């Protein structure tokens, strides 16, 4: 946990860019859990701890991952593309690359998830170091690129109305209809 989180409350959806960054921190934490699981399994097999870790990682990427990508793809990236065109900014190129990375991450997740589902059921299956390393490395690189190239652009150029619109759609995406 970062020390600033001890003193500052977690961001709310009223701060959509900060909320996206907080999601990145949670993704990084889940990636850390995957790395620990790779080390744990050869020593302990799919014990209760491994099963719970697999379930936690699956729950995170199954439940929180898709809305996070949708926040970016359906709302943030189109806003930034429009701003970029108006400002003659090259922001469109990294956005296009990030969209491609989303598809690659989703494909890698499907492969990894199949193995985690077996572990969560207590089945003794190999969780390949290379598979986890590729997934974790791709996500870390992806997050770094977003935080280096996209989120600062968003912070600098989104106006209050756009931030409010982004916030509203992020909340709606996570609200369960009665």
Backbone as JSON Lines, residues from 0, in Angstrom:
{"i":0,"aa":"X","n":[0.84,-1.18,0.0],"ca":[0.0,0.0,0.0],"c":[0.88,1.24,0.0]}
{"i":1,"aa":"X","n":[0.52,2.2,-0.8],"ca":[1.27,3.44,-0.83],"c":[0.96,4.25,0.43]}
{"i":2,"aa":"X","n":[1.97,4.94,0.94],"ca":[1.77,5.72,2.16],"c":[0.75,6.83,1.99]}
{"i":3,"aa":"X","n":[0.68,7.43,0.79],"ca":[-0.28,8.52,0.61],"c":[-1.71,8.02,0.76]}
{"i":4,"aa":"X","n":[-1.97,6.73,0.54],"ca":[-3.31,6.16,0.73],"c":[-3.67,6.13,2.21]}
{"i":5,"aa":"X","n":[-2.66,6.08,3.09],"ca":[-2.93,6.08,4.52],"c":[-3.5,7.42,4.97]}
{"i":6,"aa":"X","n":[-3.14,8.47,4.28],"ca":[-3.54,9.8,4.7],"c":[-4.61,10.42,3.81]}
{"i":7,"aa":"X","n":[-4.73,9.96,2.6],"ca":[-5.72,10.48,1.67],"c":[-6.76,9.41,1.41]}
{"i":8,"aa":"X","n":[-8.03,9.81,1.41],"ca":[-9.05,8.8,1.13],"c":[-8.94,8.32,-0.31]}
{"i":9,"aa":"X","n":[-9.48,7.13,-0.54],"ca":[-9.5,6.59,-1.91],"c":[-10.3,7.53,-2.8]}
{"i":10,"aa":"X","n":[-9.94,7.62,-4.06],"ca":[-10.68,8.51,-4.95],"c":[-12.11,8.03,-5.14]}
{"i":11,"aa":"X","n":[-12.96,8.95,-5.48],"ca":[-14.35,8.61,-5.77],"c":[-14.57,8.78,-7.27]}
{"i":12,"aa":"X","n":[-15.75,8.38,-7.72],"ca":[-16.06,8.54,-9.13],"c":[-16.19,10.0,-9.52]}
{"i":13,"aa":"X","n":[-16.21,10.9,-8.53],"ca":[-16.2,12.33,-8.85],"c":[-14.85,12.74,-9.41]}
{"i":14,"aa":"X","n":[-13.86,11.88,-9.24],"ca":[-12.51,12.1,-9.76],"c":[-12.18,10.94,-10.71]}
{"i":15,"aa":"X","n":[-12.75,10.96,-11.92],"ca":[-12.63,9.78,-12.79],"c":[-11.21,9.41,-13.18]}
{"i":16,"aa":"X","n":[-10.35,10.38,-13.36],"ca":[-8.96,10.04,-13.73],"c":[-8.25,9.38,-12.55]}
{"i":17,"aa":"X","n":[-8.48,9.92,-11.36],"ca":[-7.89,9.31,-10.16],"c":[-8.46,7.91,-9.93]}
{"i":18,"aa":"X","n":[-9.73,7.73,-10.26],"ca":[-10.35,6.41,-10.12],"c":[-9.7,5.41,-11.08]}
{"i":19,"aa":"X","n":[-9.4,5.84,-12.31],"ca":[-8.72,4.96,-13.26],"c":[-7.33,4.59,-12.74]}
{"i":20,"aa":"X","n":[-6.63,5.55,-12.15],"ca":[-5.31,5.26,-11.58],"c":[-5.42,4.27,-10.42]}
{"i":21,"aa":"X","n":[-6.45,4.44,-9.59],"ca":[-6.65,3.52,-8.48],"c":[-6.93,2.11,-8.99]}
{"i":22,"aa":"X","n":[-7.66,2.01,-10.08],"ca":[-7.91,0.71,-10.7],"c":[-6.6,0.1,-11.18]}
{"i":23,"aa":"X","n":[-5.73,0.92,-11.73],"ca":[-4.42,0.42,-12.16],"c":[-3.65,-0.15,-10.97]}
{"i":24,"aa":"X","n":[-3.75,0.5,-9.82],"ca":[-3.08,-0.01,-8.62],"c":[-3.63,-1.37,-8.22]}
{"i":25,"aa":"X","n":[-4.94,-1.54,-8.34],"ca":[-5.56,-2.82,-8.0],"c":[-5.16,-3.9,-9.01]}
{"i":26,"aa":"X","n":[-5.07,-3.53,-10.27],"ca":[-4.6,-4.49,-11.28],"c":[-3.17,-4.93,-10.94]}
{"i":27,"aa":"X","n":[-2.34,-3.97,-10.59],"ca":[-0.95,-4.29,-10.23],"c":[-0.91,-5.23,-9.02]}
{"i":28,"aa":"X","n":[-1.79,-5.01,-8.06],"ca":[-1.83,-5.88,-6.89],"c":[-2.23,-7.3,-7.28]}
{"i":29,"aa":"X","n":[-3.19,-7.43,-8.19],"ca":[-3.6,-8.75,-8.65],"c":[-2.48,-9.43,-9.43]}
{"i":30,"aa":"X","n":[-1.74,-8.66,-10.17],"ca":[-0.58,-9.21,-10.88],"c":[0.44,-9.73,-9.88]}
{"i":31,"aa":"X","n":[0.63,-9.01,-8.79],"ca":[1.52,-9.48,-7.72],"c":[1.04,-10.79,-7.12]}
{"i":32,"aa":"X","n":[-0.27,-10.91,-6.95],"ca":[-0.84,-12.16,-6.43],"c":[-0.56,-13.31,-7.39]}
{"i":33,"aa":"X","n":[-0.69,-13.07,-8.68],"ca":[-0.38,-14.11,-9.67],"c":[1.07,-14.57,-9.56]}
{"i":34,"aa":"X","n":[1.98,-13.62,-9.39],"ca":[3.4,-13.98,-9.27],"c":[3.64,-14.81,-8.0]}
{"i":35,"aa":"X","n":[2.97,-14.46,-6.92],"ca":[3.12,-15.24,-5.68],"c":[2.53,-16.63,-5.86]}
{"i":36,"aa":"X","n":[1.43,-16.71,-6.58],"ca":[0.79,-18.0,-6.81],"c":[1.7,-18.93,-7.61]}
{"i":37,"aa":"X","n":[2.39,-18.41,-8.6],"ca":[3.34,-19.22,-9.38],"c":[4.41,-19.81,-8.46]}
{"i":38,"aa":"X","n":[4.88,-19.03,-7.51],"ca":[5.92,-19.51,-6.58],"c":[5.32,-20.48,-5.55]}
{"i":39,"aa":"X","n":[4.09,-20.26,-5.17],"ca":[3.44,-21.05,-4.13],"c":[3.09,-22.47,-4.59]}
{"i":40,"aa":"X","n":[2.58,-22.59,-5.8],"ca":[2.05,-23.88,-6.28],"c":[3.06,-25.03,-6.27]}
{"i":41,"aa":"X","n":[4.29,-24.83,-6.73],"ca":[5.23,-25.97,-6.72],"c":[5.53,-26.48,-5.31]}
{"i":42,"aa":"X","n":[5.43,-25.62,-4.32],"ca":[5.73,-26.01,-2.94],"c":[4.53,-26.58,-2.21]}
{"i":43,"aa":"X","n":[3.33,-26.06,-2.51],"ca":[2.15,-26.4,-1.71],"c":[0.99,-26.98,-2.52]}
{"i":44,"aa":"X","n":[1.12,-26.97,-3.84],"ca":[0.01,-27.45,-4.67],"c":[-1.2,-26.54,-4.54]}
{"i":45,"aa":"X","n":[-2.33,-26.99,-5.06],"ca":[-3.53,-26.15,-5.03],"c":[-4.25,-26.22,-3.66]}
{"i":46,"aa":"X","n":[-3.53,-25.82,-2.62],"ca":[-4.1,-25.83,-1.28],"c":[-5.15,-24.74,-1.14]}
{"i":47,"aa":"X","n":[-5.7,-24.6,0.04],"ca":[-6.77,-23.62,0.28],"c":[-6.31,-22.21,-0.06]}
{"i":48,"aa":"X","n":[-5.1,-21.87,0.31],"ca":[-4.56,-20.54,0.03],"c":[-4.46,-20.3,-1.48]}
{"i":49,"aa":"X","n":[-3.97,-21.28,-2.22],"ca":[-3.85,-21.15,-3.67],"c":[-5.23,-21.05,-4.32]}
{"i":50,"aa":"X","n":[-6.16,-21.86,-3.85],"ca":[-7.52,-21.82,-4.39],"c":[-8.15,-20.45,-4.18]}
{"i":51,"aa":"X","n":[-7.97,-19.89,-2.99],"ca":[-8.54,-18.57,-2.7],"c":[-7.87,-17.49,-3.53]}
{"i":52,"aa":"X","n":[-6.56,-17.57,-3.69],"ca":[-5.85,-16.59,-4.51],"c":[-6.35,-16.67,-5.95]}
{"i":53,"aa":"X","n":[-6.51,-17.86,-6.48],"ca":[-7.01,-18.02,-7.85],"c":[-8.41,-17.43,-7.98]}
{"i":54,"aa":"X","n":[-9.28,-17.7,-7.01],"ca":[-10.64,-17.14,-7.04],"c":[-10.62,-15.61,-6.97]}
{"i":55,"aa":"X","n":[-9.76,-15.08,-6.13],"ca":[-9.68,-13.61,-5.99],"c":[-9.23,-12.95,-7.29]}
{"i":56,"aa":"X","n":[-8.21,-13.51,-7.92],"ca":[-7.71,-12.95,-9.18],"c":[-8.78,-13.07,-10.26]}
{"i":57,"aa":"X","n":[-9.44,-14.23,-10.32],"ca":[-10.5,-14.4,-11.33],"c":[-11.63,-13.4,-11.1]}
{"i":58,"aa":"X","n":[-12.04,-13.25,-9.86],"ca":[-13.13,-12.31,-9.55],"c":[-12.75,-10.89,-9.98]}
{"i":59,"aa":"X","n":[-11.51,-10.51,-9.67],"ca":[-11.11,-9.15,-10.03],"c":[-11.14,-8.94,-11.54]}
{"i":60,"aa":"X","n":[-10.47,-9.8,-12.28],"ca":[-10.37,-9.59,-13.73],"c":[-11.69,-9.89,-14.45]}
{"i":61,"aa":"X","n":[-12.54,-10.72,-13.87],"ca":[-13.85,-10.98,-14.49],"c":[-14.85,-9.86,-14.21]}
{"i":62,"aa":"X","n":[-14.78,-9.3,-13.01],"ca":[-15.78,-8.3,-12.59],"c":[-15.31,-6.87,-12.83]}
{"i":63,"aa":"X","n":[-14.1,-6.55,-12.44],"ca":[-13.62,-5.16,-12.54],"c":[-12.9,-4.86,-13.85]}
{"i":64,"aa":"X","n":[-12.31,-5.86,-14.46],"ca":[-11.56,-5.65,-15.7],"c":[-12.4,-5.14,-16.85]}
{"i":65,"aa":"X","n":[-13.5,-5.8,-17.19],"ca":[-14.3,-5.33,-18.33],"c":[-14.83,-3.9,-18.18]}
{"i":66,"aa":"X","n":[-15.36,-3.51,-17.02],"ca":[-15.81,-2.11,-16.92],"c":[-14.66,-1.1,-17.04]}
{"i":67,"aa":"X","n":[-13.49,-1.47,-16.54],"ca":[-12.34,-0.57,-16.65],"c":[-11.99,-0.35,-18.12]}
{"i":68,"aa":"X","n":[-11.91,-1.42,-18.87],"ca":[-11.62,-1.28,-20.31],"c":[-12.73,-0.49,-21.0]}
{"i":69,"aa":"X","n":[-13.98,-0.76,-20.63],"ca":[-15.1,-0.02,-21.23],"c":[-15.04,1.46,-20.9]}
{"i":70,"aa":"X","n":[-14.64,1.8,-19.66],"ca":[-14.49,3.22,-19.29],"c":[-13.55,3.92,-20.26]}
{"i":71,"aa":"X","n":[-12.46,3.24,-20.56],"ca":[-11.48,3.83,-21.44],"c":[-11.95,3.82,-22.9]}
{"i":72,"aa":"X","n":[-12.39,2.68,-23.36],"ca":[-12.71,2.51,-24.78],"c":[-13.97,3.26,-25.21]}
{"i":73,"aa":"X","n":[-14.99,3.25,-24.38],"ca":[-16.27,3.83,-24.77],"c":[-16.41,5.3,-24.39]}
{"i":74,"aa":"X","n":[-15.62,5.74,-23.41],"ca":[-15.8,7.1,-22.92],"c":[-14.52,7.93,-22.99]}
{"i":75,"aa":"X","n":[-13.5,7.53,-22.24],"ca":[-12.29,8.34,-22.15],"c":[-11.58,8.49,-23.49]}
{"i":76,"aa":"X","n":[-11.29,7.38,-24.16],"ca":[-10.53,7.46,-25.4],"c":[-11.25,8.27,-26.48]}
{"i":77,"aa":"X","n":[-12.56,8.1,-26.68],"ca":[-13.23,8.94,-27.68],"c":[-13.17,10.44,-27.33]}
{"i":78,"aa":"X","n":[-13.3,10.76,-26.05],"ca":[-13.19,12.17,-25.65],"c":[-11.8,12.71,-25.98]}
{"i":79,"aa":"X","n":[-10.78,11.92,-25.64],"ca":[-9.41,12.37,-25.85],"c":[-9.06,12.43,-27.34]}
{"i":80,"aa":"X","n":[-9.61,11.52,-28.11],"ca":[-9.38,11.55,-29.56],"c":[-9.96,12.83,-30.15]}
{"i":81,"aa":"X","n":[-11.16,13.18,-29.72],"ca":[-11.8,14.41,-30.22],"c":[-10.98,15.64,-29.82]}
{"i":82,"aa":"X","n":[-10.53,15.69,-28.59],"ca":[-9.7,16.81,-28.13],"c":[-8.39,16.83,-28.92]}
{"i":83,"aa":"X","n":[-7.8,15.66,-29.08],"ca":[-6.54,15.56,-29.81],"c":[-6.64,16.06,-31.24]}
{"i":84,"aa":"X","n":[-7.75,15.73,-31.9],"ca":[-7.95,16.21,-33.27],"c":[-8.08,17.73,-33.29]}
{"i":85,"aa":"X","n":[-8.79,18.27,-32.33],"ca":[-8.98,19.73,-32.26],"c":[-7.64,20.44,-32.0]}
{"i":86,"aa":"X","n":[-6.8,19.82,-31.18],"ca":[-5.51,20.42,-30.81],"c":[-4.37,19.98,-31.72]}
{"i":87,"aa":"X","n":[-4.67,19.14,-32.7],"ca":[-3.64,18.57,-33.58],"c":[-2.57,17.84,-32.77]}
{"i":88,"aa":"X","n":[-3.05,17.09,-31.78],"ca":[-2.16,16.3,-30.92],"c":[-2.06,14.88,-31.47]}
{"i":89,"aa":"X","n":[-0.93,14.24,-31.31],"ca":[-0.77,12.86,-31.78],"c":[-1.34,11.82,-30.81]}
{"i":90,"aa":"X","n":[-2.25,12.19,-29.92],"ca":[-2.77,11.28,-28.91],"c":[-3.49,10.07,-29.53]}
{"i":91,"aa":"X","n":[-3.95,10.21,-30.75],"ca":[-4.67,9.11,-31.41],"c":[-3.79,7.86,-31.55]}
{"i":92,"aa":"X","n":[-2.49,8.03,-31.83],"ca":[-1.61,6.88,-32.03],"c":[-1.46,6.04,-30.77]}
{"i":93,"aa":"X","n":[-1.15,6.62,-29.61],"ca":[-1.08,5.76,-28.43],"c":[-2.43,5.16,-28.05]}
{"i":94,"aa":"X","n":[-3.51,5.87,-28.31],"ca":[-4.83,5.31,-28.02],"c":[-5.07,4.07,-28.9]}
{"i":95,"aa":"X","n":[-4.74,4.15,-30.16],"ca":[-4.9,2.99,-31.06],"c":[-4.07,1.82,-30.56]}
{"i":96,"aa":"X","n":[-2.86,2.09,-30.13],"ca":[-2.0,1.02,-29.61],"c":[-2.59,0.42,-28.34]}
{"i":97,"aa":"X","n":[-3.12,1.27,-27.47],"ca":[-3.71,0.77,-26.22],"c":[-4.93,-0.09,-26.49]}
{"i":98,"aa":"X","n":[-5.72,0.28,-27.48],"ca":[-6.89,-0.54,-27.83],"c":[-6.45,-1.93,-28.29]}
{"i":99,"aa":"X","n":[-5.4,-1.99,-29.08],"ca":[-4.85,-3.27,-29.48],"c":[-4.34,-4.07,-28.29]}
{"i":100,"aa":"X","n":[-3.72,-3.38,-27.35],"ca":[-3.24,-4.04,-26.14],"c":[-4.4,-4.6,-25.33]}
{"i":101,"aa":"X","n":[-5.51,-3.86,-25.28],"ca":[-6.69,-4.39,-24.56],"c":[-7.11,-5.74,-25.13]}
{"i":102,"aa":"X","n":[-7.16,-5.83,-26.46],"ca":[-7.57,-7.1,-27.08],"c":[-6.57,-8.2,-26.73]}
{"i":103,"aa":"X","n":[-5.29,-7.88,-26.78],"ca":[-4.26,-8.88,-26.45],"c":[-4.35,-9.3,-24.98]}
{"i":104,"aa":"X","n":[-4.6,-8.35,-24.09],"ca":[-4.73,-8.67,-22.67],"c":[-5.95,-9.55,-22.42]}
{"i":105,"aa":"X","n":[-7.04,-9.27,-23.12],"ca":[-8.25,-10.08,-22.96],"c":[-8.01,-11.51,-23.44]}
{"i":106,"aa":"X","n":[-7.28,-11.67,-24.52],"ca":[-6.96,-13.01,-25.02],"c":[-6.06,-13.74,-24.03]}
{"i":107,"aa":"X","n":[-5.05,-13.04,-23.52],"ca":[-4.14,-13.65,-22.54],"c":[-4.89,-14.0,-21.27]}
{"i":108,"aa":"X","n":[-5.83,-13.14,-20.85],"ca":[-6.61,-13.42,-19.65],"c":[-7.44,-14.69,-19.83]}
{"i":109,"aa":"X","n":[-8.06,-14.88,-20.97],"ca":[-8.88,-16.07,-21.2],"c":[-8.03,-17.34,-21.03]}
{"i":110,"aa":"X","n":[-6.82,-17.31,-21.53],"ca":[-5.93,-18.47,-21.41],"c":[-5.53,-18.69,-19.94]}
{"i":111,"aa":"X","n":[-5.16,-17.62,-19.27],"ca":[-4.74,-17.71,-17.87],"c":[-5.91,-18.1,-16.98]}
{"i":112,"aa":"X","n":[-7.08,-17.56,-17.27],"ca":[-8.26,-17.83,-16.45],"c":[-8.61,-19.32,-16.44]}
{"i":113,"aa":"X","n":[-8.45,-19.98,-17.58],"ca":[-8.76,-21.41,-17.66],"c":[-7.91,-22.21,-16.66]}
{"i":114,"aa":"X","n":[-6.66,-21.85,-16.52],"ca":[-5.77,-22.52,-15.57],"c":[-6.17,-22.16,-14.15]}
{"i":115,"aa":"X","n":[-6.45,-20.89,-13.91],"ca":[-6.84,-20.46,-12.56],"c":[-8.14,-21.12,-12.12]}
{"i":116,"aa":"X","n":[-9.07,-21.34,-13.04],"ca":[-10.33,-22.0,-12.69],"c":[-10.07,-23.42,-12.17]}
{"i":117,"aa":"X","n":[-9.12,-24.11,-12.79],"ca":[-8.76,-25.45,-12.3],"c":[-8.14,-25.37,-10.91]}
{"i":118,"aa":"X","n":[-7.25,-24.42,-10.71],"ca":[-6.6,-24.26,-9.4],"c":[-7.65,-23.92,-8.35]}
{"i":119,"aa":"X","n":[-8.59,-23.04,-8.68],"ca":[-9.65,-22.66,-7.74],"c":[-10.49,-23.86,-7.34]}
{"i":120,"aa":"X","n":[-10.56,-24.87,-8.2],"ca":[-11.31,-26.1,-7.9],"c":[-10.44,-27.15,-7.2]}
{"i":121,"aa":"X","n":[-9.19,-26.79,-6.91],"ca":[-8.3,-27.71,-6.21],"c":[-7.6,-28.7,-7.12]}
{"i":122,"aa":"X","n":[-7.68,-28.48,-8.41],"ca":[-7.01,-29.38,-9.36],"c":[-5.52,-29.02,-9.45]}
{"i":123,"aa":"X","n":[-4.71,-30.02,-9.51],"ca":[-3.28,-29.81,-9.61],"c":[-2.9,-29.67,-11.09]}
{"i":124,"aa":"X","n":[-2.79,-28.45,-11.53],"ca":[-2.41,-28.15,-12.92],"c":[-1.23,-27.19,-12.88]}
{"i":125,"aa":"X","n":[-0.4,-27.25,-13.91],"ca":[0.74,-26.32,-13.92],"c":[0.31,-24.9,-14.27]}
{"i":126,"aa":"X","n":[0.76,-23.96,-13.48],"ca":[0.61,-22.54,-13.79],"c":[1.97,-22.1,-14.3]}
{"i":127,"aa":"X","n":[2.07,-22.0,-15.6],"ca":[3.37,-21.76,-16.21],"c":[3.89,-20.35,-15.9]}
{"i":128,"aa":"X","n":[5.12,-20.32,-15.44],"ca":[5.8,-19.05,-15.13],"c":[5.77,-18.13,-16.35]}
{"i":129,"aa":"X","n":[6.01,-18.68,-17.53],"ca":[6.06,-17.86,-18.74],"c":[4.71,-17.24,-19.05]}
{"i":130,"aa":"X","n":[3.63,-17.98,-18.82],"ca":[2.28,-17.46,-19.07],"c":[1.98,-16.3,-18.13]}
{"i":131,"aa":"X","n":[2.28,-16.49,-16.86],"ca":[2.04,-15.43,-15.88],"c":[2.95,-14.24,-16.15]}
{"i":132,"aa":"X","n":[4.21,-14.5,-16.43],"ca":[5.15,-13.4,-16.69],"c":[4.73,-12.59,-17.9]}
{"i":133,"aa":"X","n":[4.25,-13.26,-18.93],"ca":[3.8,-12.53,-20.13],"c":[2.58,-11.67,-19.82]}
{"i":134,"aa":"X","n":[1.62,-12.22,-19.1],"ca":[0.41,-11.47,-18.74],"c":[0.75,-10.28,-17.85]}
{"i":135,"aa":"X","n":[1.49,-10.55,-16.79],"ca":[1.86,-9.5,-15.84],"c":[2.71,-8.43,-16.52]}
{"i":136,"aa":"X","n":[3.67,-8.84,-17.3],"ca":[4.52,-7.88,-18.01],"c":[3.73,-7.02,-18.98]}
{"i":137,"aa":"X","n":[2.8,-7.65,-19.7],"ca":[1.97,-6.9,-20.64],"c":[1.1,-5.89,-19.91]}
{"i":138,"aa":"X","n":[0.52,-6.29,-18.79],"ca":[-0.34,-5.37,-18.04],"c":[0.49,-4.23,-17.44]}
{"i":139,"aa":"X","n":[1.64,-4.54,-16.9],"ca":[2.47,-3.47,-16.31],"c":[2.91,-2.47,-17.37]}
{"i":140,"aa":"X","n":[3.29,-2.97,-18.52],"ca":[3.68,-2.1,-19.62],"c":[2.5,-1.25,-20.09]}
{"i":141,"aa":"X","n":[1.35,-1.88,-20.19],"ca":[0.13,-1.19,-20.62],"c":[-0.22,-0.05,-19.64]}
{"i":142,"aa":"X","n":[-0.22,-0.37,-18.37],"ca":[-0.54,0.63,-17.35],"c":[0.47,1.78,-17.4]}
{"i":143,"aa":"X","n":[1.73,1.45,-17.52],"ca":[2.76,2.49,-17.57],"c":[2.53,3.42,-18.76]}
{"i":144,"aa":"X","n":[2.18,2.84,-19.88],"ca":[1.94,3.66,-21.08],"c":[0.73,4.56,-20.88]}
{"i":145,"aa":"X","n":[-0.34,4.02,-20.34],"ca":[-1.53,4.84,-20.09],"c":[-1.2,5.99,-19.14]}
{"i":146,"aa":"X","n":[-0.46,5.68,-18.08],"ca":[-0.17,6.7,-17.08],"c":[0.88,7.7,-17.55]}
{"i":147,"aa":"X","n":[1.67,7.31,-18.52],"ca":[2.69,8.21,-19.06],"c":[2.15,9.05,-20.22]}
{"i":148,"aa":"X","n":[1.34,8.45,-21.09],"ca":[0.95,9.12,-22.33],"c":[-0.5,9.59,-22.37]}
{"i":149,"aa":"X","n":[-1.4,8.93,-21.67],"ca":[-2.82,9.23,-21.82],"c":[-3.4,9.99,-20.63]}
{"i":150,"aa":"X","n":[-3.19,9.5,-19.43],"ca":[-3.83,10.14,-18.28],"c":[-3.35,11.57,-18.05]}
{"i":151,"aa":"X","n":[-2.07,11.89,-18.24],"ca":[-1.68,13.3,-18.12],"c":[-2.39,14.19,-19.17]}
{"i":152,"aa":"X","n":[-2.56,13.67,-20.38],"ca":[-3.28,14.41,-21.42],"c":[-4.73,14.63,-20.97]}
{"i":153,"aa":"X","n":[-5.33,13.6,-20.39],"ca":[-6.71,13.72,-19.9],"c":[-6.79,14.75,-18.78]}
{"i":154,"aa":"X","n":[-5.86,14.69,-17.84],"ca":[-5.87,15.64,-16.73],"c":[-5.73,17.08,-17.23]}
{"i":155,"aa":"X","n":[-4.93,17.26,-18.25],"ca":[-4.67,18.6,-18.76],"c":[-5.81,19.14,-19.63]}
{"i":156,"aa":"X","n":[-6.57,18.26,-20.27],"ca":[-7.49,18.74,-21.3],"c":[-8.97,18.47,-21.08]}
{"i":157,"aa":"X","n":[-9.33,17.56,-20.19],"ca":[-10.75,17.34,-19.94],"c":[-11.31,18.49,-19.12]}
{"i":158,"aa":"X","n":[-12.43,19.04,-19.56],"ca":[-13.05,20.11,-18.79],"c":[-14.01,19.51,-17.76]}
{"i":159,"aa":"X","n":[-14.6,20.35,-16.95],"ca":[-15.5,19.89,-15.88],"c":[-16.67,19.09,-16.43]}
{"i":160,"aa":"X","n":[-17.26,19.53,-17.53],"ca":[-18.4,18.82,-18.12],"c":[-17.98,17.43,-18.56]}
{"i":161,"aa":"X","n":[-16.84,17.32,-19.21],"ca":[-16.36,16.02,-19.68],"c":[-16.03,15.1,-18.51]}
{"i":162,"aa":"X","n":[-15.43,15.67,-17.47],"ca":[-15.13,14.86,-16.28],"c":[-16.41,14.35,-15.64]}
{"i":163,"aa":"X","n":[-17.41,15.22,-15.57],"ca":[-18.7,14.82,-15.0],"c":[-19.36,13.74,-15.85]}
{"i":164,"aa":"X","n":[-19.28,13.88,-17.15],"ca":[-19.86,12.87,-18.06],"c":[-19.14,11.54,-17.89]}
{"i":165,"aa":"X","n":[-17.82,11.58,-17.83],"ca":[-17.04,10.37,-17.62],"c":[-17.4,9.72,-16.29]}
{"i":166,"aa":"X","n":[-17.51,10.52,-15.26],"ca":[-17.88,10.02,-13.94],"c":[-19.25,9.35,-13.98]}
{"i":167,"aa":"X","n":[-20.2,10.01,-14.61],"ca":[-21.57,9.49,-14.68],"c":[-21.62,8.14,-15.39]}
{"i":168,"aa":"X","n":[-20.91,8.0,-16.49],"ca":[-20.93,6.73,-17.21],"c":[-20.18,5.63,-16.46]}
{"i":169,"aa":"X","n":[-19.13,6.01,-15.74],"ca":[-18.4,5.03,-14.94],"c":[-19.31,4.48,-13.84]}
{"i":170,"aa":"X","n":[-20.04,5.34,-13.19],"ca":[-20.96,4.91,-12.13],"c":[-22.06,4.04,-12.73]}
{"i":171,"aa":"X","n":[-22.65,4.48,-13.83],"ca":[-23.73,3.73,-14.47],"c":[-23.27,2.33,-14.87]}
{"i":172,"aa":"X","n":[-22.05,2.23,-15.35],"ca":[-21.52,0.93,-15.79],"c":[-21.4,-0.04,-14.62]}
{"i":173,"aa":"X","n":[-21.29,0.48,-13.43],"ca":[-21.1,-0.37,-12.25],"c":[-22.36,-0.5,-11.39]}
{"i":174,"aa":"X","n":[-23.42,0.14,-11.81],"ca":[-24.67,0.11,-11.05],"c":[-25.55,-1.01,-11.57]}
{"i":175,"aa":"X","n":[-25.98,-1.84,-10.65],"ca":[-26.85,-2.95,-11.0],"c":[-28.28,-2.45,-11.05]}
{"i":176,"aa":"X","n":[-28.94,-2.69,-12.17],"ca":[-30.34,-2.28,-12.32],"c":[-31.21,-3.16,-11.42]}
{"i":177,"aa":"X","n":[-32.25,-2.57,-10.81],"ca":[-33.11,-3.36,-9.9],"c":[-33.91,-4.41,-10.64]}
